[in-house]
Short mmCIF file of C-alpha atoms and ligand atoms in Angstrom, two decimals:
data_model
loop_
_atom_site.label_atom_id
_atom_site.label_comp_id
_atom_site.label_asym_id
_atom_site.label_seq_id
_atom_site.Cartn_x
_atom_site.Cartn_y
_atom_site.Cartn_z
CA MET A 1 0.00 0.00 0.00
CA ALA A 2 1.37 3.50 -0.77
CA LYS A 3 2.72 5.46 2.17
CA PRO A 4 0.66 8.48 3.10
CA THR A 5 2.30 11.58 1.69
CA ALA A 6 2.32 15.11 3.07
CA THR A 7 -0.50 15.99 0.77
CA HIS A 8 -2.54 13.04 2.01
CA GLU A 9 -1.93 14.06 5.60
CA ALA A 10 -2.86 17.66 4.89
CA ALA A 11 -6.03 16.42 3.29
CA GLY A 12 -6.67 14.33 6.43
CA VAL A 13 -6.35 17.41 8.61
CA GLN A 14 -8.79 19.27 6.44
CA ARG A 15 -11.20 16.33 6.68
CA ASP A 16 -11.01 16.43 10.49
CA GLN A 17 -11.63 20.13 10.54
CA ALA A 18 -14.64 19.67 8.28
CA LYS A 19 -16.23 17.18 10.72
CA PRO A 20 -19.74 18.24 11.75
CA ALA A 21 -20.10 19.69 15.22
CA HIS A 22 -21.35 17.42 17.96
CA PRO A 23 -25.11 16.93 17.49
CA ARG A 24 -25.92 18.40 20.91
CA ARG A 25 -24.02 21.59 20.03
CA ARG A 26 -25.81 22.10 16.64
CA ALA A 27 -28.07 25.19 16.40
CA ARG A 28 -31.71 24.27 17.02
CA THR A 29 -34.38 25.25 14.44
CA ARG A 30 -37.09 27.13 16.30
CA ARG A 31 -40.58 26.15 15.23
CA HIS A 32 -44.05 27.55 15.79
CA LEU A 33 -47.54 26.69 14.64
CA PRO A 34 -48.34 28.16 11.18
CA ARG A 35 -50.17 31.47 11.47
CA TRP A 36 -53.08 32.34 9.16
CA SER A 37 -51.46 35.69 8.29
CA GLU A 38 -48.43 33.78 6.91
CA LEU A 39 -50.47 31.08 5.18
CA ARG A 40 -52.96 33.36 3.45
CA PRO A 41 -50.58 34.97 0.92
CA LEU A 42 -49.43 31.50 -0.16
CA LEU A 43 -52.93 30.39 -1.06
CA ARG A 44 -53.52 31.40 -4.65
CA PRO A 45 -56.34 29.18 -5.89
CA ARG A 46 -56.44 29.02 -9.67
CA PRO A 47 -59.89 29.41 -11.25
CA PRO A 48 -61.07 25.88 -12.02
CA GLN A 49 -60.91 24.93 -15.68
CA LEU A 50 -64.49 23.80 -16.22
CA HIS A 51 -64.35 22.67 -19.83
CA PRO A 52 -63.06 19.07 -19.73
CA THR A 53 -61.35 19.28 -23.14
CA GLN A 54 -59.70 22.55 -22.21
CA ARG A 55 -58.57 21.04 -18.91
CA ARG A 56 -57.07 18.06 -20.70
CA LEU A 57 -55.34 20.23 -23.25
CA SER A 58 -53.94 22.80 -20.89
CA ARG A 59 -52.12 20.05 -19.00
CA ALA A 60 -50.21 19.17 -22.17
CA LEU A 61 -47.12 21.37 -22.22
CA THR A 62 -45.47 19.93 -25.32
CA ILE A 63 -46.51 18.38 -28.61
CA ALA A 64 -45.23 15.05 -27.24
CA GLU A 65 -47.71 15.38 -24.37
CA LEU A 66 -50.51 16.22 -26.81
CA ARG A 67 -49.57 13.02 -28.63
CA THR A 68 -50.13 11.08 -25.41
CA VAL A 69 -53.59 12.61 -25.01
CA ALA A 70 -54.31 11.88 -28.68
CA LYS A 71 -53.40 8.24 -28.20
CA ARG A 72 -55.94 7.92 -25.43
CA ARG A 73 -58.71 9.72 -27.30
CA ALA A 74 -58.54 8.29 -30.83
CA PRO A 75 -59.21 4.69 -31.82
CA ARG A 76 -56.04 2.74 -32.25
CA ALA A 77 -56.26 2.40 -36.05
CA VAL A 78 -56.83 6.14 -36.39
CA PHE A 79 -53.95 7.05 -34.11
CA ASP A 80 -51.68 4.61 -35.93
CA TYR A 81 -52.67 5.96 -39.35
CA THR A 82 -51.58 9.41 -38.19
CA ASP A 83 -48.59 8.55 -36.07
CA GLY A 84 -47.23 5.75 -38.23
CA ALA A 85 -44.93 5.77 -41.22
CA ALA A 86 -43.67 3.36 -43.86
CA GLU A 87 -41.95 0.02 -43.30
CA ALA A 88 -39.59 0.18 -40.28
CA GLU A 89 -40.45 3.89 -39.82
CA ARG A 90 -36.79 4.87 -39.94
CA SER A 91 -37.39 7.87 -42.19
CA ARG A 92 -39.84 9.25 -39.65
CA ASP A 93 -37.69 8.46 -36.64
CA ARG A 94 -34.48 9.81 -38.14
CA SER A 95 -36.20 13.00 -39.27
CA ARG A 96 -37.15 13.55 -35.63
CA GLU A 97 -33.82 12.47 -34.19
CA VAL A 98 -31.85 14.91 -36.32
CA PHE A 99 -33.57 17.77 -34.52
CA GLY A 100 -32.20 16.24 -31.32
CA ARG A 101 -28.73 16.68 -32.77
CA VAL A 102 -29.25 20.40 -33.19
CA GLU A 103 -26.82 22.38 -31.10
CA PHE A 104 -27.81 26.00 -30.58
CA ARG A 105 -25.10 28.64 -30.24
CA PRO A 106 -26.74 31.58 -28.48
CA ARG A 107 -25.55 35.15 -28.72
CA VAL A 108 -25.90 37.27 -25.59
CA LEU A 109 -26.31 40.90 -24.54
CA ARG A 110 -28.96 41.58 -27.14
CA ASP A 111 -32.26 43.24 -26.34
CA VAL A 112 -34.88 40.53 -26.82
CA THR A 113 -37.72 42.16 -24.90
CA GLU A 114 -39.81 42.20 -28.06
CA VAL A 115 -39.55 39.36 -30.56
CA ASP A 116 -41.01 39.68 -34.02
CA THR A 117 -41.86 36.25 -35.44
CA THR A 118 -43.48 37.56 -38.61
CA THR A 119 -42.05 36.64 -41.97
CA THR A 120 -43.19 36.26 -45.54
CA ILE A 121 -43.96 33.00 -47.27
CA LEU A 122 -44.45 33.16 -51.04
CA GLY A 123 -44.21 36.92 -50.75
CA ARG A 124 -47.15 37.31 -48.37
CA PRO A 125 -47.06 37.88 -44.62
CA ALA A 126 -47.20 35.04 -42.12
CA ALA A 127 -47.27 35.52 -38.35
CA LEU A 128 -44.86 32.62 -37.84
CA PRO A 129 -42.47 30.75 -40.15
CA LEU A 130 -44.96 27.89 -40.13
CA ALA A 131 -47.72 26.36 -42.25
CA PHE A 132 -50.10 23.45 -41.73
CA ALA A 133 -49.11 20.63 -44.09
CA PRO A 134 -51.68 18.87 -46.25
CA THR A 135 -52.95 15.75 -44.52
CA GLY A 136 -55.49 13.35 -45.93
CA PHE A 137 -58.52 12.04 -44.15
CA THR A 138 -58.49 14.69 -41.45
CA ARG A 139 -62.10 14.18 -40.36
CA MET A 140 -61.17 10.67 -39.30
CA MET A 141 -58.85 12.08 -36.62
CA HIS A 142 -61.66 14.23 -35.25
CA HIS A 143 -65.08 15.03 -36.67
CA GLU A 144 -64.25 18.78 -36.75
CA GLY A 145 -61.56 17.92 -39.30
CA GLU A 146 -60.27 20.35 -41.92
CA ARG A 147 -62.64 23.14 -40.87
CA ALA A 148 -61.07 23.22 -37.42
CA VAL A 149 -57.55 23.26 -38.80
CA VAL A 150 -58.15 26.02 -41.33
CA ARG A 151 -59.88 28.16 -38.70
CA VAL A 152 -56.89 27.89 -36.40
CA ALA A 153 -54.60 28.76 -39.31
CA GLU A 154 -56.74 31.83 -39.90
CA GLN A 155 -56.54 32.89 -36.23
CA ALA A 156 -52.81 32.22 -36.09
CA GLY A 157 -52.06 34.02 -39.37
CA ILE A 158 -50.34 31.08 -41.06
CA PRO A 159 -51.13 29.20 -44.30
CA TYR A 160 -53.17 26.00 -44.41
CA ALA A 161 -52.86 23.37 -47.14
CA LEU A 162 -55.88 21.26 -48.01
CA SER A 163 -55.05 17.78 -49.31
CA THR A 164 -56.47 16.11 -52.41
CA MET A 165 -57.30 13.35 -49.94
CA GLY A 166 -59.17 15.77 -47.69
CA THR A 167 -62.53 14.93 -46.19
CA THR A 168 -64.01 18.43 -46.53
CA SER A 169 -64.53 20.01 -49.93
CA ILE A 170 -62.46 22.84 -51.37
CA GLU A 171 -65.45 25.18 -51.11
CA GLU A 172 -66.43 24.20 -47.55
CA VAL A 173 -62.91 24.81 -46.31
CA ALA A 174 -62.90 28.21 -48.01
CA ALA A 175 -66.23 29.10 -46.40
CA ALA A 176 -65.04 27.99 -42.94
CA ALA A 177 -62.16 30.48 -42.95
CA PRO A 178 -62.55 33.12 -45.64
CA GLU A 179 -59.58 35.16 -44.41
CA ALA A 180 -57.13 32.25 -44.11
CA ARG A 181 -54.24 31.82 -46.50
CA LYS A 182 -55.26 28.62 -48.26
CA TRP A 183 -53.16 26.35 -50.45
CA PHE A 184 -54.45 23.32 -52.35
CA GLN A 185 -52.34 20.18 -52.55
CA LEU A 186 -52.59 18.09 -55.69
CA TYR A 187 -51.50 14.64 -56.68
CA VAL A 188 -51.35 14.00 -60.39
CA TRP A 189 -54.13 11.57 -61.20
CA ARG A 190 -54.36 9.09 -63.99
CA ASP A 191 -57.40 11.10 -65.06
CA ARG A 192 -55.73 14.45 -65.83
CA ASP A 193 -59.08 16.16 -66.45
CA ALA A 194 -60.25 15.33 -62.93
CA GLY A 195 -57.07 16.93 -61.57
CA LYS A 196 -57.59 20.00 -63.77
CA ASP A 197 -61.13 20.31 -62.47
CA LEU A 198 -59.82 20.45 -58.87
CA VAL A 199 -57.26 23.09 -59.81
CA GLU A 200 -60.01 25.24 -61.33
CA ARG A 201 -62.22 24.80 -58.27
CA ALA A 202 -59.34 25.83 -55.98
CA GLN A 203 -58.73 28.91 -58.10
CA ALA A 204 -62.42 29.83 -58.08
CA ALA A 205 -62.62 29.38 -54.29
CA GLY A 206 -59.74 31.82 -53.74
CA TYR A 207 -56.94 29.42 -52.93
CA GLU A 208 -53.69 31.30 -53.13
CA ALA A 209 -51.21 28.58 -54.06
CA LEU A 210 -50.99 25.06 -55.41
CA ILE A 211 -48.73 22.37 -53.96
CA LEU A 212 -47.82 19.49 -56.20
CA THR A 213 -46.74 16.48 -54.15
CA VAL A 214 -44.24 14.42 -56.11
CA ASP A 215 -43.14 11.67 -53.72
CA VAL A 216 -46.10 9.33 -54.16
CA PRO A 217 -45.62 7.47 -57.46
CA VAL A 218 -47.03 4.51 -55.54
CA ALA A 219 -48.22 4.10 -51.95
CA GLY A 220 -45.62 3.58 -49.23
CA ALA A 221 -45.95 0.41 -47.16
CA ARG A 222 -47.60 1.64 -43.98
CA LEU A 223 -47.53 -1.58 -42.07
CA ARG A 224 -49.48 -0.38 -39.06
CA ASP A 225 -52.47 0.26 -41.35
CA VAL A 226 -52.17 -3.20 -42.85
CA ARG A 227 -51.97 -4.81 -39.41
CA ASN A 228 -54.92 -2.76 -38.15
CA GLY A 229 -56.95 -3.56 -41.28
CA LEU A 230 -57.62 0.17 -41.76
CA THR A 231 -60.12 0.84 -44.51
CA ILE A 232 -61.89 3.91 -45.79
CA PRO A 233 -64.47 4.34 -44.37
CA PRO A 234 -63.45 2.51 -41.15
CA SER A 235 -65.09 -0.88 -40.99
CA LEU A 236 -66.64 -2.37 -37.89
CA THR A 237 -64.78 -5.55 -37.12
CA LEU A 238 -64.70 -7.28 -33.75
CA ARG A 239 -61.50 -5.39 -32.94
CA THR A 240 -62.79 -1.93 -33.91
CA PHE A 241 -66.03 -2.75 -32.10
CA LEU A 242 -64.13 -3.44 -28.86
CA ASP A 243 -62.11 -0.28 -29.41
CA ALA A 244 -65.39 1.60 -29.79
CA ALA A 245 -66.45 0.47 -26.36
CA VAL A 246 -63.68 2.49 -24.72
CA ARG A 247 -63.91 5.45 -27.09
CA PRO A 248 -67.67 5.83 -27.55
CA TRP A 249 -67.53 9.57 -28.31
CA TRP A 250 -65.32 9.13 -31.34
CA TRP A 251 -67.75 6.59 -32.76
CA ALA A 252 -70.80 8.65 -31.81
CA ASN A 253 -69.31 11.61 -33.67
CA LEU A 254 -68.48 9.44 -36.67
CA LEU A 255 -72.01 8.13 -36.92
CA THR A 256 -73.84 11.42 -36.33
CA THR A 257 -71.87 13.76 -38.62
CA ASP A 258 -71.45 13.84 -42.43
CA PRO A 259 -70.35 10.46 -43.79
CA LEU A 260 -66.59 10.11 -43.71
CA THR A 261 -65.60 10.14 -47.38
CA PHE A 262 -62.96 11.82 -49.52
CA ALA A 263 -64.38 15.14 -50.65
CA SER A 264 -62.37 15.41 -53.87
CA LEU A 265 -62.47 11.78 -54.95
CA SER A 266 -65.36 9.71 -56.12
CA ASN A 267 -66.68 7.27 -53.53
CA TRP A 268 -64.06 4.84 -52.41
CA GLU A 269 -64.22 1.78 -50.23
CA GLY A 270 -60.99 0.00 -49.42
CA THR A 271 -57.53 0.71 -48.10
CA VAL A 272 -55.66 3.99 -48.58
CA ALA A 273 -52.83 2.15 -50.35
CA ASP A 274 -55.24 0.61 -52.87
CA LEU A 275 -56.80 4.00 -53.47
CA ILE A 276 -53.44 5.65 -54.13
CA ASN A 277 -52.32 2.90 -56.43
CA ARG A 278 -55.59 2.98 -58.35
CA MET A 279 -56.02 6.75 -58.74
CA PHE A 280 -52.53 8.23 -58.81
CA ASP A 281 -50.26 7.95 -61.78
CA PRO A 282 -46.78 6.40 -61.38
CA SER A 283 -45.80 7.66 -64.84
CA VAL A 284 -45.82 11.33 -63.80
CA THR A 285 -42.77 13.24 -65.08
CA ALA A 286 -41.45 16.76 -65.44
CA ASP A 287 -43.85 17.22 -68.40
CA ASP A 288 -46.76 17.05 -65.96
CA LEU A 289 -45.23 19.79 -63.87
CA ALA A 290 -44.86 21.90 -67.01
CA TRP A 291 -48.54 21.21 -67.80
CA LEU A 292 -49.57 22.27 -64.31
CA ARG A 293 -47.49 25.42 -64.59
CA GLU A 294 -49.52 26.28 -67.68
CA ILE A 295 -52.93 25.79 -66.10
CA TRP A 296 -52.15 27.39 -62.72
CA SER A 297 -51.02 30.99 -62.76
CA GLY A 298 -50.59 31.50 -59.00
CA PRO A 299 -47.67 30.46 -56.81
CA LEU A 300 -46.68 26.81 -57.26
CA LEU A 301 -44.87 24.72 -54.64
CA VAL A 302 -43.40 21.30 -55.32
CA LYS A 303 -43.37 19.09 -52.24
CA GLY A 304 -41.34 15.94 -51.70
CA ILE A 305 -37.95 17.13 -52.97
CA GLN A 306 -34.88 15.47 -51.48
CA HIS A 307 -32.21 15.81 -54.16
CA PRO A 308 -30.62 19.15 -55.11
CA GLU A 309 -30.79 18.27 -58.83
CA ASP A 310 -34.54 17.71 -58.55
CA ALA A 311 -34.89 21.02 -56.78
CA ARG A 312 -33.04 22.75 -59.62
CA MET A 313 -35.16 20.95 -62.22
CA VAL A 314 -38.53 21.92 -60.73
CA VAL A 315 -37.43 25.53 -60.28
CA ASP A 316 -36.32 25.55 -63.94
CA LEU A 317 -39.83 24.37 -64.77
CA GLY A 318 -41.39 27.29 -62.94
CA ALA A 319 -41.87 26.22 -59.31
CA ASP A 320 -41.92 29.21 -56.96
CA ALA A 321 -41.02 27.12 -53.92
CA VAL A 322 -39.84 23.64 -53.04
CA VAL A 323 -40.69 21.71 -49.91
CA VAL A 324 -37.84 19.49 -48.80
CA SER A 325 -39.80 16.57 -47.46
CA ASN A 326 -39.88 12.80 -47.11
CA HIS A 327 -43.64 12.86 -46.58
CA GLY A 328 -43.24 12.48 -42.85
CA GLY A 329 -41.54 9.12 -43.51
CA ARG A 330 -44.74 7.68 -44.94
CA GLN A 331 -43.33 6.84 -48.38
CA LEU A 332 -39.76 5.59 -48.90
CA ASP A 333 -38.13 4.33 -45.73
CA ARG A 334 -34.53 5.21 -44.85
CA THR A 335 -34.41 8.44 -46.80
CA VAL A 336 -32.09 11.32 -46.07
CA THR A 337 -33.56 13.51 -43.34
CA PRO A 338 -35.13 16.73 -44.64
CA LEU A 339 -33.09 18.90 -42.26
CA GLU A 340 -29.85 17.36 -43.53
CA ALA A 341 -30.99 17.58 -47.16
CA LEU A 342 -31.79 21.27 -46.75
CA PRO A 343 -28.35 22.90 -47.24
CA ALA A 344 -27.69 21.26 -50.63
CA VAL A 345 -31.17 22.18 -51.86
CA LEU A 346 -30.64 25.77 -50.73
CA ASP A 347 -27.38 25.86 -52.67
CA ALA A 348 -29.01 24.42 -55.77
CA VAL A 349 -31.94 26.82 -55.75
CA GLY A 350 -30.21 30.00 -54.65
CA ASP A 351 -32.57 32.93 -54.60
CA ARG A 352 -34.69 31.66 -57.49
CA ALA A 353 -37.27 30.02 -55.21
CA GLU A 354 -38.22 29.69 -51.58
CA VAL A 355 -37.25 26.53 -49.74
CA LEU A 356 -39.53 25.12 -47.06
CA VAL A 357 -38.94 21.99 -45.06
CA ASP A 358 -41.04 19.41 -43.24
CA GLY A 359 -40.73 16.11 -41.41
CA GLY A 360 -40.17 15.55 -37.73
CA VAL A 361 -40.94 19.09 -36.59
CA LEU A 362 -42.41 18.68 -33.13
CA SER A 363 -41.39 21.85 -31.33
CA GLY A 364 -40.90 25.54 -31.84
CA ALA A 365 -37.17 25.04 -31.32
CA ASP A 366 -37.19 22.66 -34.33
CA VAL A 367 -38.78 25.41 -36.41
CA VAL A 368 -36.19 27.94 -35.25
CA ALA A 369 -33.35 25.55 -36.08
CA ALA A 370 -34.67 24.88 -39.60
CA VAL A 371 -35.18 28.58 -40.27
CA ALA A 372 -31.73 29.43 -38.95
CA LEU A 373 -30.31 26.85 -41.36
CA GLY A 374 -32.01 28.65 -44.24
CA ALA A 375 -35.57 27.35 -44.57
CA ARG A 376 -38.17 29.99 -45.31
CA ALA A 377 -40.65 28.13 -43.10
CA CYS A 378 -41.59 24.69 -41.79
CA LEU A 379 -44.68 22.69 -42.57
CA VAL A 380 -46.04 20.62 -39.72
CA GLY A 381 -48.30 17.60 -40.10
CA ARG A 382 -48.51 15.41 -37.05
CA ALA A 383 -47.91 18.27 -34.62
CA TYR A 384 -51.34 19.72 -35.37
CA LEU A 385 -52.97 16.33 -35.97
CA TYR A 386 -52.04 15.21 -32.45
CA GLY A 387 -53.78 18.37 -31.23
CA LEU A 388 -56.79 17.62 -33.42
CA MET A 389 -57.11 14.09 -32.08
CA ALA A 390 -56.62 15.33 -28.53
CA GLY A 391 -59.37 17.94 -28.67
CA GLY A 392 -60.63 19.05 -32.09
CA GLU A 393 -60.26 22.77 -32.88
CA ARG A 394 -59.21 23.52 -29.30
CA GLY A 395 -56.48 20.91 -29.62
CA VAL A 396 -55.14 22.46 -32.83
CA GLN A 397 -55.16 25.83 -31.04
CA ARG A 398 -53.20 24.32 -28.18
CA ALA A 399 -50.65 22.78 -30.57
CA THR A 400 -50.20 26.12 -32.31
CA GLN A 401 -49.89 27.96 -29.01
CA ILE A 402 -47.22 25.51 -27.83
CA LEU A 403 -45.23 25.91 -31.06
CA ALA A 404 -45.56 29.71 -31.07
CA THR A 405 -44.49 30.04 -27.43
CA GLU A 406 -41.50 27.80 -28.04
CA ILE A 407 -40.49 29.77 -31.15
CA VAL A 408 -40.54 33.06 -29.22
CA ARG A 409 -38.68 31.68 -26.20
CA THR A 410 -36.03 29.95 -28.33
CA MET A 411 -35.42 33.14 -30.30
CA GLN A 412 -35.06 35.14 -27.08
CA LEU A 413 -32.63 32.65 -25.60
CA LEU A 414 -30.70 32.61 -28.87
CA GLY A 415 -30.45 36.38 -28.88
CA ALA A 416 -32.43 36.91 -32.11
CA ASP A 417 -35.36 39.31 -32.12
CA THR A 418 -36.42 38.85 -35.75
CA ILE A 419 -36.73 35.93 -38.12
CA ALA A 420 -34.17 37.56 -40.40
CA GLY A 421 -31.81 37.63 -37.41
CA LEU A 422 -31.75 33.80 -37.30
CA LYS A 423 -28.55 32.73 -39.03
CA PRO A 424 -26.71 29.46 -39.72
CA GLU A 425 -24.15 30.57 -37.10
CA HIS A 426 -26.85 29.96 -34.46
CA VAL A 427 -27.02 26.25 -35.17
CA ARG A 428 -24.80 23.29 -35.86
CA LEU A 429 -25.59 19.60 -36.05
CA ARG A 430 -23.70 17.28 -33.74
CA THR A 431 -22.20 14.40 -35.65
C1 LIG B 1 -51.89 11.48 -41.47
C2 LIG B 1 -51.09 12.13 -42.55
C3 LIG B 1 -51.65 12.30 -43.81
C4 LIG B 1 -50.92 12.93 -44.83
N1 LIG B 1 -51.50 13.15 -46.04
C5 LIG B 1 -50.83 13.84 -46.99
C6 LIG B 1 -51.46 14.17 -48.22
O1 LIG B 1 -52.62 13.86 -48.44
N2 LIG B 1 -50.74 14.87 -49.13
C7 LIG B 1 -49.44 15.26 -48.90
O2 LIG B 1 -48.83 15.90 -49.76
N3 LIG B 1 -48.83 14.95 -47.73
C8 LIG B 1 -49.50 14.26 -46.79
N4 LIG B 1 -48.88 13.98 -45.59
C9 LIG B 1 -47.50 14.45 -45.36
C10 LIG B 1 -47.52 15.86 -44.76
O3 LIG B 1 -47.95 16.80 -45.68
C11 LIG B 1 -46.13 16.27 -44.29
O4 LIG B 1 -45.22 16.12 -45.35
C12 LIG B 1 -45.65 15.43 -43.09
O5 LIG B 1 -46.70 15.20 -42.22
C13 LIG B 1 -44.53 16.17 -42.37
O6 LIG B 1 -44.05 15.41 -41.31
P1 LIG B 1 -44.53 15.57 -39.78
O7 LIG B 1 -45.84 14.85 -39.69
O8 LIG B 1 -43.46 14.91 -39.03
O9 LIG B 1 -44.69 17.05 -39.51
C14 LIG B 1 -49.60 13.35 -44.57
C15 LIG B 1 -49.04 13.18 -43.31
C16 LIG B 1 -49.78 12.58 -42.30
C17 LIG B 1 -49.16 12.43 -40.94
#
């Protein structure tokens, strides 16, 4: 054993000196009975939240917590349709994980009392660098469906994109929120005339922009849907019947509101994958984009871009914006993550078009990171759908409030008081 050295001994002395005093010599804490005058200022009863949905929602502090509420409220097949992705769901998971690798580099001693989150998207103002992504079958998540989402977009001052696979018609959505910035999302159908008809209806109903989604030549393999036997409309099997027993309100709403059908497609009964494979055209090429550019004079976004060369091609063909997206991981599994694909797309496009990004955005800090790295804005899909499942329109409001609060706080802590002040120097990705 090593001999104790002088240093060890000195340390021993210090240890002895640091010994606690004898218990009997320790100072006694004097106690008295609590007095009402001291207790009263501590009692600050909060007004009870009477509305049960509001109560449930206000307890959710993050989108992840809204997801937990959503899981309890929606039937399993519905939750899985929304939450799930293709095959092993790696595209979805990685797109989320990459935001976990974001490392913020705050700047200090900047006045961030007031933060201005406004920006422009497609040349028009938006209150946040955010838009609601097109999502099909929204009335299945909650009977208030697309109307609820577009109304919240209107209140929040951000764009809303209605999907071709929506369950509320182009005109009904327009009527629900006349002041909202509305975009219509199109898939190219085998029947080009039917697609053209939708474009004309969107134009007539005052939709501002068209989004062409280009990452669905065929349906992705969403295995949760296959395992759950999800069909459109939902079918009553023994399993869904048992599920109904614990979620009676969802079923009551389904059965007492407008039949759950696709508003822009002729009646369909079967699985979503069969529908996609039957109606959408896998032979779509750049010529179809050129055709669309001819029939639509407003702003045109192309969504589902992952390669810089594709970004350059669609901008050459007249796209005003590209959305770097892997469809929330619902199409090809194991794709590059949109956040990591973003820099090369930005380089390819330069200032010829705006670049938006989606996939895995579940917090305001994610939005701030993507914008700092050069995105004009983020689209969110599941973030608002979890809110919708958790509590209809109120739930979408809660999701938006959570994201907006997080955006403001993150900007303040980063030392940026405007969206333009968010720079790549604020963010790096850990390897
Ligand atoms: C339930 C669901 C349905 C979707 N339906 C469509 C659709 O009809 N058209 C489309 O272009 N994208 C659709 N998407 C993809 C979204 O527009 C968006 O790209 C994706 O949700 C972004 O990822 P996030 O959910 O992680 O935010 C859908 C996504 C979800 C979750």
